[in-house]
Structures are given as C-alpha cells and as structure tokens.
Short mmCIF file of C-alpha atoms and ligand atoms in Angstrom, two decimals:
data_model
loop_
_atom_site.label_atom_id
_atom_site.label_comp_id
_atom_site.label_asym_id
_atom_site.label_seq_id
_atom_site.Cartn_x
_atom_site.Cartn_y
_atom_site.Cartn_z
CA MET A 1 46.32 -48.83 -9.37
CA ASP A 2 45.13 -45.98 -7.13
CA TYR A 3 43.48 -43.39 -9.32
CA ARG A 4 43.16 -40.86 -6.50
CA GLU A 5 46.92 -40.40 -6.44
CA LYS A 6 47.21 -39.73 -10.16
CA SER A 7 47.61 -36.21 -11.56
CA ASP A 8 45.03 -34.69 -13.93
CA PRO A 9 47.26 -35.13 -17.04
CA GLU A 10 47.86 -38.80 -16.13
CA LEU A 11 44.13 -39.38 -15.77
CA VAL A 12 43.46 -37.66 -19.10
CA GLU A 13 46.02 -39.92 -20.78
CA LEU A 14 44.28 -42.97 -19.30
CA CYS A 15 40.91 -41.65 -20.51
CA LYS A 16 42.33 -41.35 -24.01
CA ARG A 17 43.10 -45.07 -23.75
CA ALA A 18 39.45 -45.65 -22.88
CA ASP A 19 40.00 -46.21 -19.15
CA GLU A 20 36.59 -45.50 -17.61
CA ARG A 21 37.85 -45.51 -14.04
CA ALA A 22 40.09 -42.56 -14.90
CA ALA A 23 37.06 -40.69 -16.25
CA VAL A 24 35.14 -41.45 -13.04
CA GLU A 25 38.02 -40.06 -10.98
CA LEU A 26 38.10 -36.85 -13.05
CA LEU A 27 34.35 -36.58 -12.54
CA ARG A 28 34.79 -37.00 -8.80
CA ARG A 29 37.40 -34.22 -8.78
CA PHE A 30 35.54 -31.66 -10.86
CA GLU A 31 31.81 -32.35 -10.56
CA ARG A 32 31.39 -29.91 -7.67
CA PRO A 33 33.42 -26.98 -9.08
CA VAL A 34 31.86 -27.32 -12.54
CA PHE A 35 28.34 -27.79 -11.19
CA SER A 36 28.61 -24.88 -8.75
CA LEU A 37 30.00 -22.51 -11.39
CA ILE A 38 27.04 -23.30 -13.65
CA TYR A 39 24.61 -23.24 -10.71
CA ARG A 40 25.78 -19.74 -9.75
CA MET A 41 25.53 -18.64 -13.38
CA VAL A 42 21.98 -19.92 -14.05
CA ARG A 43 20.64 -20.09 -10.43
CA ASP A 44 18.45 -23.11 -11.22
CA ARG A 45 19.53 -26.45 -9.78
CA GLU A 46 17.89 -28.73 -12.33
CA LEU A 47 19.09 -26.70 -15.29
CA ALA A 48 22.59 -26.47 -13.80
CA GLU A 49 22.65 -30.25 -13.45
CA ASP A 50 21.63 -30.75 -17.10
CA LEU A 51 24.22 -28.28 -18.34
CA ALA A 52 26.97 -29.75 -16.14
CA GLN A 53 26.13 -33.22 -17.40
CA GLU A 54 26.31 -32.03 -21.00
CA ALA A 55 29.65 -30.30 -20.30
CA PHE A 56 31.26 -33.48 -18.95
CA VAL A 57 29.84 -35.64 -21.75
CA ARG A 58 31.18 -33.25 -24.40
CA ALA A 59 34.55 -32.94 -22.71
CA PHE A 60 35.03 -36.71 -22.42
CA ASN A 61 33.69 -37.49 -25.89
CA ASN A 62 35.99 -34.84 -27.42
CA LEU A 63 39.18 -35.63 -25.53
CA ALA A 64 40.96 -36.06 -28.88
CA ARG A 65 40.55 -32.30 -29.40
CA TYR A 66 41.92 -31.36 -25.99
CA ASP A 67 45.26 -29.53 -26.19
CA PRO A 68 47.38 -30.85 -23.27
CA SER A 69 49.38 -27.60 -23.09
CA TYR A 70 46.35 -26.17 -21.23
CA LYS A 71 45.20 -27.37 -17.82
CA PHE A 72 42.47 -29.99 -18.18
CA SER A 73 40.37 -28.19 -15.58
CA SER A 74 40.56 -24.92 -17.58
CA TRP A 75 39.42 -26.74 -20.68
CA LEU A 76 36.56 -28.36 -18.78
CA PHE A 77 35.52 -24.99 -17.33
CA LYS A 78 35.69 -23.50 -20.82
CA VAL A 79 33.34 -26.16 -22.22
CA ALA A 80 30.98 -25.65 -19.25
CA TYR A 81 31.12 -21.85 -19.50
CA ASN A 82 30.45 -21.78 -23.25
CA LEU A 83 27.52 -24.17 -22.94
CA THR A 84 25.99 -22.09 -20.18
CA ILE A 85 26.50 -18.75 -21.95
CA ASP A 86 24.97 -20.18 -25.13
CA HIS A 87 22.00 -21.41 -23.13
CA LEU A 88 21.51 -18.07 -21.39
CA ARG A 89 21.77 -16.21 -24.68
CA LYS A 90 19.11 -18.38 -26.32
CA LYS A 91 16.89 -18.04 -23.27
CA ARG A 92 17.23 -14.26 -23.29
CA LEU A 93 16.27 -14.19 -26.97
CA ASN A 94 13.19 -16.27 -26.16
CA THR A 95 12.26 -14.06 -23.22
CA VAL A 96 12.54 -10.92 -25.31
CA SER A 97 10.48 -12.38 -28.12
CA ILE A 98 7.68 -13.50 -25.79
CA HIS A 99 7.46 -10.60 -23.36
CA GLY A 100 8.99 -7.87 -25.43
CA SER A 101 11.32 -6.89 -22.58
CA PRO A 102 14.46 -8.33 -21.06
CA SER A 103 13.40 -7.20 -17.57
CA ALA A 104 11.69 -10.55 -16.95
CA VAL A 105 15.13 -12.04 -16.43
CA THR A 106 15.85 -9.88 -13.43
CA THR A 107 12.71 -10.85 -11.49
CA GLU A 108 13.88 -14.42 -11.72
CA LEU A 109 17.27 -13.37 -10.43
CA GLN A 110 15.60 -11.56 -7.53
CA ALA A 111 13.62 -14.67 -6.64
CA ALA A 112 16.54 -17.02 -6.81
CA THR A 113 18.54 -16.52 -3.67
CA ALA A 114 19.45 -19.54 -1.66
CA ILE A 115 22.30 -21.77 -2.63
CA THR A 116 22.26 -23.75 0.59
CA VAL A 117 25.49 -24.19 2.45
CA GLU A 118 26.09 -27.54 4.09
CA SER A 119 27.17 -26.85 7.66
CA THR A 120 30.11 -28.87 8.92
CA GLU A 121 30.88 -28.94 12.62
CA GLU A 122 29.74 -25.47 13.62
CA ARG A 123 27.33 -24.85 16.47
CA PRO A 124 23.73 -24.38 15.22
CA ASP A 125 23.64 -20.58 15.69
CA GLU A 126 27.00 -20.20 13.93
CA ALA A 127 25.83 -22.47 11.16
CA LEU A 128 22.71 -20.37 10.76
CA GLN A 129 24.76 -17.19 10.66
CA SER A 130 27.21 -18.53 8.12
CA ARG A 131 24.31 -19.70 5.98
CA GLU A 132 22.74 -16.25 6.12
CA ILE A 133 25.99 -14.52 5.34
CA GLY A 134 26.52 -17.10 2.62
CA SER A 135 23.14 -16.46 1.13
CA GLU A 136 23.52 -12.70 1.36
CA ILE A 137 26.77 -12.98 -0.57
CA GLU A 138 25.05 -15.29 -3.06
CA VAL A 139 22.33 -12.69 -3.60
CA ALA A 140 24.91 -10.01 -4.19
CA ILE A 141 26.76 -12.26 -6.66
CA GLY A 142 23.47 -13.03 -8.37
CA GLU A 143 22.85 -9.35 -8.98
CA LEU A 144 26.12 -8.86 -10.83
CA ARG A 145 26.24 -8.76 -14.61
CA GLN A 146 26.79 -12.25 -16.02
CA GLU A 147 30.39 -11.51 -17.16
CA TYR A 148 31.35 -9.97 -13.82
CA ARG A 149 29.71 -12.83 -11.96
CA SER A 150 31.54 -15.57 -13.90
CA ALA A 151 34.88 -13.77 -13.66
CA ILE A 152 34.67 -13.09 -9.92
CA ILE A 153 33.56 -16.67 -9.16
CA LEU A 154 36.42 -18.10 -11.20
CA ARG A 155 38.91 -15.79 -9.47
CA HIS A 156 37.81 -15.87 -5.82
CA VAL A 157 35.72 -19.04 -5.44
CA GLU A 158 37.68 -21.29 -7.82
CA GLY A 159 41.06 -19.59 -7.36
CA ARG A 160 41.86 -19.42 -11.09
CA SER A 161 44.59 -17.14 -12.46
CA TYR A 162 43.75 -14.19 -14.74
CA GLU A 163 45.30 -16.02 -17.70
CA GLU A 164 43.15 -19.08 -17.10
CA ILE A 165 40.00 -16.96 -16.77
CA ALA A 166 40.83 -15.17 -20.04
CA GLU A 167 41.18 -18.58 -21.71
CA ILE A 168 37.95 -19.94 -20.16
CA MET A 169 35.87 -16.86 -21.00
CA ASP A 170 37.62 -16.27 -24.34
CA VAL A 171 38.26 -12.57 -23.68
CA PRO A 172 41.52 -10.54 -23.47
CA LEU A 173 43.42 -10.40 -20.17
CA GLY A 174 42.68 -6.68 -19.73
CA THR A 175 38.94 -7.34 -20.05
CA VAL A 176 39.14 -10.00 -17.32
CA LYS A 177 40.88 -7.51 -15.03
CA THR A 178 38.19 -4.92 -15.70
CA TYR A 179 35.38 -7.42 -15.03
CA ILE A 180 36.94 -8.51 -11.76
CA HIS A 181 37.76 -4.99 -10.63
CA ARG A 182 34.19 -3.79 -11.23
CA ALA A 183 32.66 -6.89 -9.67
CA ARG A 184 34.77 -6.33 -6.54
CA LYS A 185 33.72 -2.71 -6.30
CA GLU A 186 30.03 -3.65 -6.60
CA LEU A 187 30.31 -6.44 -4.05
CA GLN A 188 32.32 -4.29 -1.64
CA GLY A 189 29.62 -1.64 -1.90
CA GLN A 190 26.77 -4.08 -1.33
CA LEU A 191 28.42 -6.13 1.41
CA GLN A 192 30.18 -3.31 3.25
CA HIS A 193 28.50 -4.16 6.58
CA LEU A 194 29.70 -7.78 6.34
CA LEU A 195 33.25 -7.07 5.29
CA GLU A 196 34.26 -4.75 8.16
CA MET B 1 57.10 5.18 -15.46
CA ARG B 2 60.17 4.17 -13.50
CA ASP B 3 59.55 7.12 -11.24
CA ARG B 4 56.03 5.83 -10.57
CA ALA B 5 57.23 2.31 -9.93
CA THR B 6 59.79 3.34 -7.33
CA ASN B 7 58.01 6.28 -5.78
CA PRO B 8 56.79 5.21 -2.31
CA ARG B 9 54.37 8.16 -2.20
CA ARG B 10 51.98 7.05 -4.92
CA HIS B 11 48.96 4.91 -4.06
CA LEU B 12 48.92 1.21 -4.89
CA ILE B 13 47.61 0.16 -8.30
CA PRO B 14 44.84 -2.53 -8.32
CA ASP B 15 47.34 -5.33 -9.12
CA GLU B 16 49.42 -4.38 -6.07
CA VAL B 17 46.35 -4.19 -3.83
CA GLU B 18 45.50 -7.73 -4.92
CA THR B 19 49.08 -8.93 -4.36
CA PHE B 20 48.96 -7.79 -0.72
CA ALA B 21 45.35 -8.78 -0.07
CA LEU B 22 45.76 -12.35 -1.36
CA GLY B 23 49.32 -12.71 -0.04
CA LEU B 24 50.76 -13.43 -3.49
CA PRO B 25 54.56 -13.83 -3.76
CA ALA B 26 55.79 -10.70 -5.64
CA ARG B 27 55.40 -7.77 -3.20
CA PRO B 28 57.62 -4.85 -4.26
CA ARG B 29 59.48 -3.06 -1.47
CA ALA B 30 58.41 0.47 -2.45
CA ALA B 31 54.75 -0.56 -2.43
CA ARG B 32 55.18 -2.21 0.96
CA ALA B 33 56.73 0.95 2.36
CA HIS B 34 53.80 2.97 1.02
CA LEU B 35 51.29 0.55 2.51
CA GLY B 36 52.87 1.05 5.95
CA GLU B 37 52.19 4.77 5.76
CA CYS B 38 48.96 5.14 3.77
CA ALA B 39 45.71 4.46 5.63
CA GLU B 40 43.70 4.62 2.40
CA CYS B 41 45.66 1.87 0.65
CA HIS B 42 45.70 -0.16 3.85
CA ARG B 43 41.91 0.02 3.98
CA GLU B 44 41.66 -1.11 0.36
CA VAL B 45 43.91 -4.09 0.95
CA GLU B 46 41.94 -5.11 4.05
CA SER B 47 38.61 -4.73 2.25
CA LEU B 48 39.75 -6.96 -0.61
CA ARG B 49 41.19 -9.46 1.86
CA ALA B 50 37.80 -9.67 3.61
CA LEU B 51 35.97 -10.05 0.28
CA ASP B 52 38.33 -12.81 -0.82
CA GLU B 53 37.84 -14.63 2.48
CA ALA B 54 34.07 -14.40 2.16
CA LEU B 55 34.07 -15.62 -1.45
CA SER B 56 36.65 -18.36 -1.11
CA GLY B 57 34.68 -19.68 1.86
CA LEU B 58 31.54 -20.21 -0.23
CA ALA B 59 30.41 -23.80 -0.54
CA HIS B 60 30.68 -25.90 -3.67
CA PRO B 61 27.14 -27.26 -3.93
CA ALA B 62 27.12 -30.87 -5.09
CA PRO B 63 25.02 -32.21 -7.97
CA SER B 64 22.67 -35.13 -7.30
CA PRO B 65 24.26 -38.42 -6.19
CA ARG B 66 23.53 -40.09 -9.54
CA PHE B 67 25.31 -37.37 -11.49
CA ALA B 68 28.52 -39.29 -12.28
CA GLU B 69 26.56 -42.39 -13.23
CA GLN B 70 24.34 -40.40 -15.63
CA VAL B 71 27.38 -38.78 -17.25
CA MET B 72 29.20 -42.09 -17.69
CA ALA B 73 26.10 -43.63 -19.31
CA ARG B 74 26.46 -41.08 -22.11
CA VAL B 75 30.24 -41.16 -22.46
CA SER B 76 31.99 -43.36 -25.00
CA LEU B 77 35.73 -43.28 -24.56
CA ARG B 78 37.53 -44.62 -27.62
CA ALA B 79 41.19 -45.42 -27.68
CA PRO B 80 43.27 -45.08 -30.92
CA TRP B 81 44.02 -48.37 -32.74
CA TYR B 82 47.65 -48.63 -31.55
CA ALA B 83 46.61 -48.18 -27.93
CA ARG B 84 43.91 -50.83 -28.34
CA ALA B 85 46.46 -53.16 -30.01
CA TRP B 86 48.85 -52.58 -27.11
CA THR B 87 46.10 -53.35 -24.56
CA VAL B 88 45.24 -56.57 -26.40
CA THR B 89 48.92 -57.50 -26.55
CA ARG B 90 49.33 -56.96 -22.82
CA GLU B 91 46.17 -58.81 -21.87
CA ARG B 92 46.59 -61.83 -24.21
CA TRP B 93 50.31 -62.08 -24.55
CA VAL B 94 50.43 -65.88 -24.08
CA PRO B 95 48.35 -66.88 -27.14
CA LEU B 96 49.92 -64.04 -29.15
CA ALA B 97 53.44 -65.18 -28.30
CA ALA B 98 52.50 -68.79 -29.16
CA ALA B 99 51.10 -67.69 -32.54
CA SER B 100 54.23 -65.62 -33.36
CA LEU B 101 56.49 -68.54 -32.40
CA ALA B 102 54.50 -70.91 -34.63
CA LEU B 103 54.70 -68.43 -37.52
CA ALA B 104 58.45 -67.98 -37.06
CA ALA B 105 58.97 -71.76 -36.92
CA THR B 106 56.94 -72.36 -40.12
CA THR B 107 58.81 -69.62 -42.03
CA SER B 108 62.19 -70.96 -40.94
CA LEU B 109 61.25 -74.52 -41.91
CA MET B 110 60.08 -73.37 -45.35
CA ALA B 111 63.30 -71.40 -45.87
CA LEU B 112 65.33 -74.48 -44.88
CA TRP B 113 63.36 -76.67 -47.26
CA LEU B 114 63.82 -74.20 -50.13
CA THR B 115 67.59 -74.03 -49.69
CA SER B 116 67.74 -77.82 -49.60
CA GLN B 117 66.17 -78.04 -53.14
CA PRO B 118 69.03 -77.37 -55.62
CA GLU B 119 66.78 -77.35 -58.74
CA LEU B 120 64.41 -74.73 -57.15
CA SER B 121 66.71 -71.75 -56.63
CA LEU B 122 65.39 -68.61 -54.95
CA MET B 123 65.87 -66.65 -58.19
CA SER B 124 63.73 -68.99 -60.28
CA LEU B 125 61.08 -69.04 -57.54
CA SER B 126 60.81 -65.24 -57.42
CA GLY B 127 60.77 -65.17 -61.25
CA LEU B 128 57.81 -67.52 -61.17
CA VAL B 129 55.94 -65.33 -58.70
CA VAL B 130 56.57 -62.15 -60.74
CA GLN B 131 55.39 -63.96 -63.92
CA GLN B 132 52.18 -65.01 -62.18
CA ILE B 133 51.46 -61.47 -60.93
CA ARG B 134 52.13 -59.97 -64.39
CA ASP B 135 49.78 -62.43 -66.09
CA PHE B 136 47.06 -61.77 -63.59
CA SER B 137 47.27 -57.95 -63.84
CA LEU B 138 47.26 -58.13 -67.65
CA GLN B 139 44.08 -60.20 -67.54
CA VAL B 140 42.41 -57.73 -65.20
CA VAL B 141 43.31 -54.72 -67.39
CA MET B 142 42.05 -56.47 -70.50
CA ALA B 143 38.81 -57.44 -68.79
CA ILE B 144 38.18 -53.85 -67.69
CA GLY B 145 39.05 -52.51 -71.16
CA SER B 146 36.64 -54.83 -72.97
CA LEU B 147 33.94 -54.05 -70.44
CA LEU B 148 34.36 -50.30 -70.98
CA TRP B 149 34.39 -50.71 -74.77
CA SER B 150 31.30 -52.86 -74.84
CA SER B 151 29.41 -50.52 -72.53
CA SER B 152 30.28 -47.65 -74.93
CA VAL B 153 31.55 -45.50 -72.03
CA LEU B 154 35.03 -45.34 -73.50
CA ARG B 155 33.65 -44.70 -76.97
CA SER B 156 31.67 -41.67 -75.84
CA VAL B 157 34.70 -40.36 -73.93
CA ILE B 158 36.87 -40.61 -77.07
CA GLU B 159 34.17 -38.96 -79.17
CA ALA B 160 33.84 -36.14 -76.64
CA SER B 161 37.61 -35.57 -76.55
CA GLU B 162 37.63 -35.38 -80.37
CA ARG B 163 34.97 -32.73 -80.21
CA ILE B 164 36.66 -30.51 -77.57
CA GLY B 165 40.12 -30.78 -79.13
CA THR B 166 43.57 -30.81 -77.51
CA GLU B 167 43.26 -27.45 -75.74
CA GLY B 168 39.93 -28.46 -74.28
CA ALA B 169 41.33 -31.77 -73.09
CA ILE B 170 44.27 -30.00 -71.38
CA LEU B 171 41.88 -27.55 -69.70
CA LEU B 172 39.66 -30.39 -68.55
CA LEU B 173 42.64 -32.31 -67.18
CA SER B 174 43.94 -29.23 -65.29
CA ALA B 175 40.49 -28.65 -63.80
CA LEU B 176 40.31 -32.31 -62.77
CA SER B 177 43.75 -32.21 -61.10
CA LEU B 178 42.81 -28.96 -59.31
CA VAL B 179 39.71 -30.64 -57.91
CA THR B 180 41.80 -33.67 -56.86
CA ILE B 181 44.39 -31.51 -55.09
CA SER B 182 41.79 -29.48 -53.18
CA ALA B 183 39.92 -32.67 -52.23
CA ALA B 184 43.16 -34.13 -50.88
CA GLY B 185 43.80 -30.91 -48.93
CA ALA B 186 40.31 -30.99 -47.45
CA MET B 187 40.82 -34.65 -46.44
CA MET B 188 44.12 -33.78 -44.72
CA ARG B 189 42.44 -30.96 -42.81
CA LEU B 190 39.58 -33.24 -41.78
CA MET B 191 42.03 -35.82 -40.45
CA GLN B 192 43.61 -33.28 -38.08
CA PRO B 193 41.16 -32.66 -35.22
CA ALA B 194 40.59 -28.92 -34.73
CA PRO B 195 40.68 -27.53 -31.16
CA LEU B 196 37.22 -27.64 -29.65
CA ARG B 197 35.34 -24.36 -29.88
CA LEU B 198 31.81 -24.73 -28.71
CA ARG B 199 31.07 -21.06 -28.51
CA ASN B 200 29.18 -19.43 -31.36
CA ALA B 201 30.99 -16.60 -33.06
CA ALA B 202 29.39 -13.54 -31.50
ZN1 ZN C 1 48.04 5.00 -0.67
#
C-alpha cells in the first residue's frame, strides 16, 4: 500500500484505525507548513519545534474529536495556532509582570530576523540576494501585529482561503479580510523598493 | 448597489483587486474594463501581485530531522473496538473460521441428538431451564433480603419512611428520579466527544 498516493481524508481514516504509517505520512506532509507557521509566529526555532510537536501529538491523540467536514489540514493548523497564541499570551503576561512593560517583547522581535532560506540551484550571488530579500520580507512580517502576521502568512504563504483562515483563527470572515488588508498595506509600505 | 456593480467607472474594491492580482477565476467584465483604463487600479493590482509572489516564494523551514520520530513516540493511536475486531478477523481468519466451523458442527450435532430423543421434547427441556433460572433468582433475592434485614439497613429505612410519611416518601422518590435522569443525561453527553476547542475563552 503506497501511503504517498492516499488523500488526506483516507490517511485520517487509517489513523483512526491505529495505522501508524498513515500518521507518519500526514506528518511528512504537514510538518513543514505547521512548523514554519509557528516559527514565523514565535520567531524562536526551539520553541517553534516544541509547539509544533505538541500540536501534532494533540491532533493525533484527539482524532476522535476531528470533524471530517473540515479539511484535516485546517484542523491541524487550528490546533497549532491556538497552542501558539495561548503560549504567546501567557508569555506576554509573564513579561508584563516581571518588567512592568510589554515593550520588552518588541526588542526580541527586532533581534529575531533570519529565517534562513535553503538555496536550491541558483548561482551563489542570486542565492545571496534571494536570501537577503527573503530575510527583509521576514523582518517586515515579524513587525506586523500577531493577528495580521498569522492571517497574511496563512493567506499568501500557505495559500489558505478566507473561510479556512476564519475557521483556523476563530474570528469572523470580515475580521480576516480586515487583518489581511491592513497587513498588505503595511508590507507594501515597508517593502515598496522590493516590489517595484 | 447594482449601479456600483456594473459601473465601469468606479475603482476596484479590495476583493476585485485580489481576484485580478492572484488570477482567481471570477473576474467580472465591468471590473476588467475599468482595469484597462484606470492606472491607479492597475498599479494596485500589480503591487498586490508582486507582494503575493514575494510571500508565496518564502521557504518552509523544516524542523529537526528527528521531529517525526519524537512526535510518534508520544502518539497513541487507538482504534474503536469494531475496527480492532475487524483487523483481528482479517489477520487471523484461518483459526477463527476453524473455531466457528467447530462451534456450528457441535450445535448441529446437539440439535440432532435432541430431536432423536422422543422422551426429551424441546418444550420440556426449555421448561426445565426456566424452572432452574427461577429457583436460582428466588434464592438470590432471599439471600439479599435476609442480609439487609440482619444488617438493620432495611429496618432503619422502614423506620425513616414511617417518620417522613407518604408525602415525604413521594418527594424523596421524585428527587431521586430527578438525580437519576440528570446523571443519565450527563453520561450521554460524556459519551459523545465534543469538537476539540483548545483555545481559552477570551
Ligand atoms: Zn480605478
């Protein structure tokens, strides 16, 4: 049985019958998107890895609660998103209580810049350029408000529909549109020289 | 509203800008006509197209190579009982088929033997079984009754009911049945898995 040719719903069904190879295939499909969403949200590799691990473990151990009328990937993103938001909220509370100001969070955001881009078959100078452009975009994304950042990543990096993003972020459709619209305006302003 | 929707002179709304920038299917004719004439809207579409290209080209960083292994070490997939039974049936169908055949053969032989005994009709046999069950249940009830009586539990219950009177007993019974019904309801709700909501109410 070739698991790579199976659809997501088929793999989920196999997982529900305790087929571990199906779970491994789902992991192979979604580990990068889930990890990179969390990584871009928290901008800390180790923490992102812990949160992504927790998201997959919860998703697999709670498959009985998964409603198959939604896409499995949306559900998985929702679990990952909620975990990450909860973590960030708790961390912000801690930061405020220790330092008395939420501004400490932004210095960390300023410091965190490079999500390294693996170059494929570009020439070295092109690879360097694309990495720099990549990292400049990453910095601009990192400076967005958390809600804008998550929404724009889900829309333009992950290619999710507005309806799916509303489901993942648990906000109304109109709110998603507002987040994305504002995030675009901010990014277009910051990256004007790159986008022309 | 209809006037707005068909008027080729108005600027594109954000949804339309996105439709053209991302090359999505539904591109209304009036909006397309406007886009051909309006430099401002054209610029907006191109700017969003460039942003989308830049963002969709971003890498998906990979977690560490042991990520999947670490996840699987903490995952316990559990199949429902009927699925497990089906798996067992598929994997060990030879011994299972042999066992079912043996059971079927034994039952048929017993049935044949019974019908071949004229003095042991099926009716008298079932009568005997019912008699046995009745005797046994009667013994059990009597044993429980004497136990309750001797341990004075029953006595105190009867004394209590005499003290509270008929109305009190009816009230007590209604309260008891109310508790039973709500407990059954709670059990039913517990048995239906709720959709997963990890997020705190905020
Ligand atoms: Zn226009």
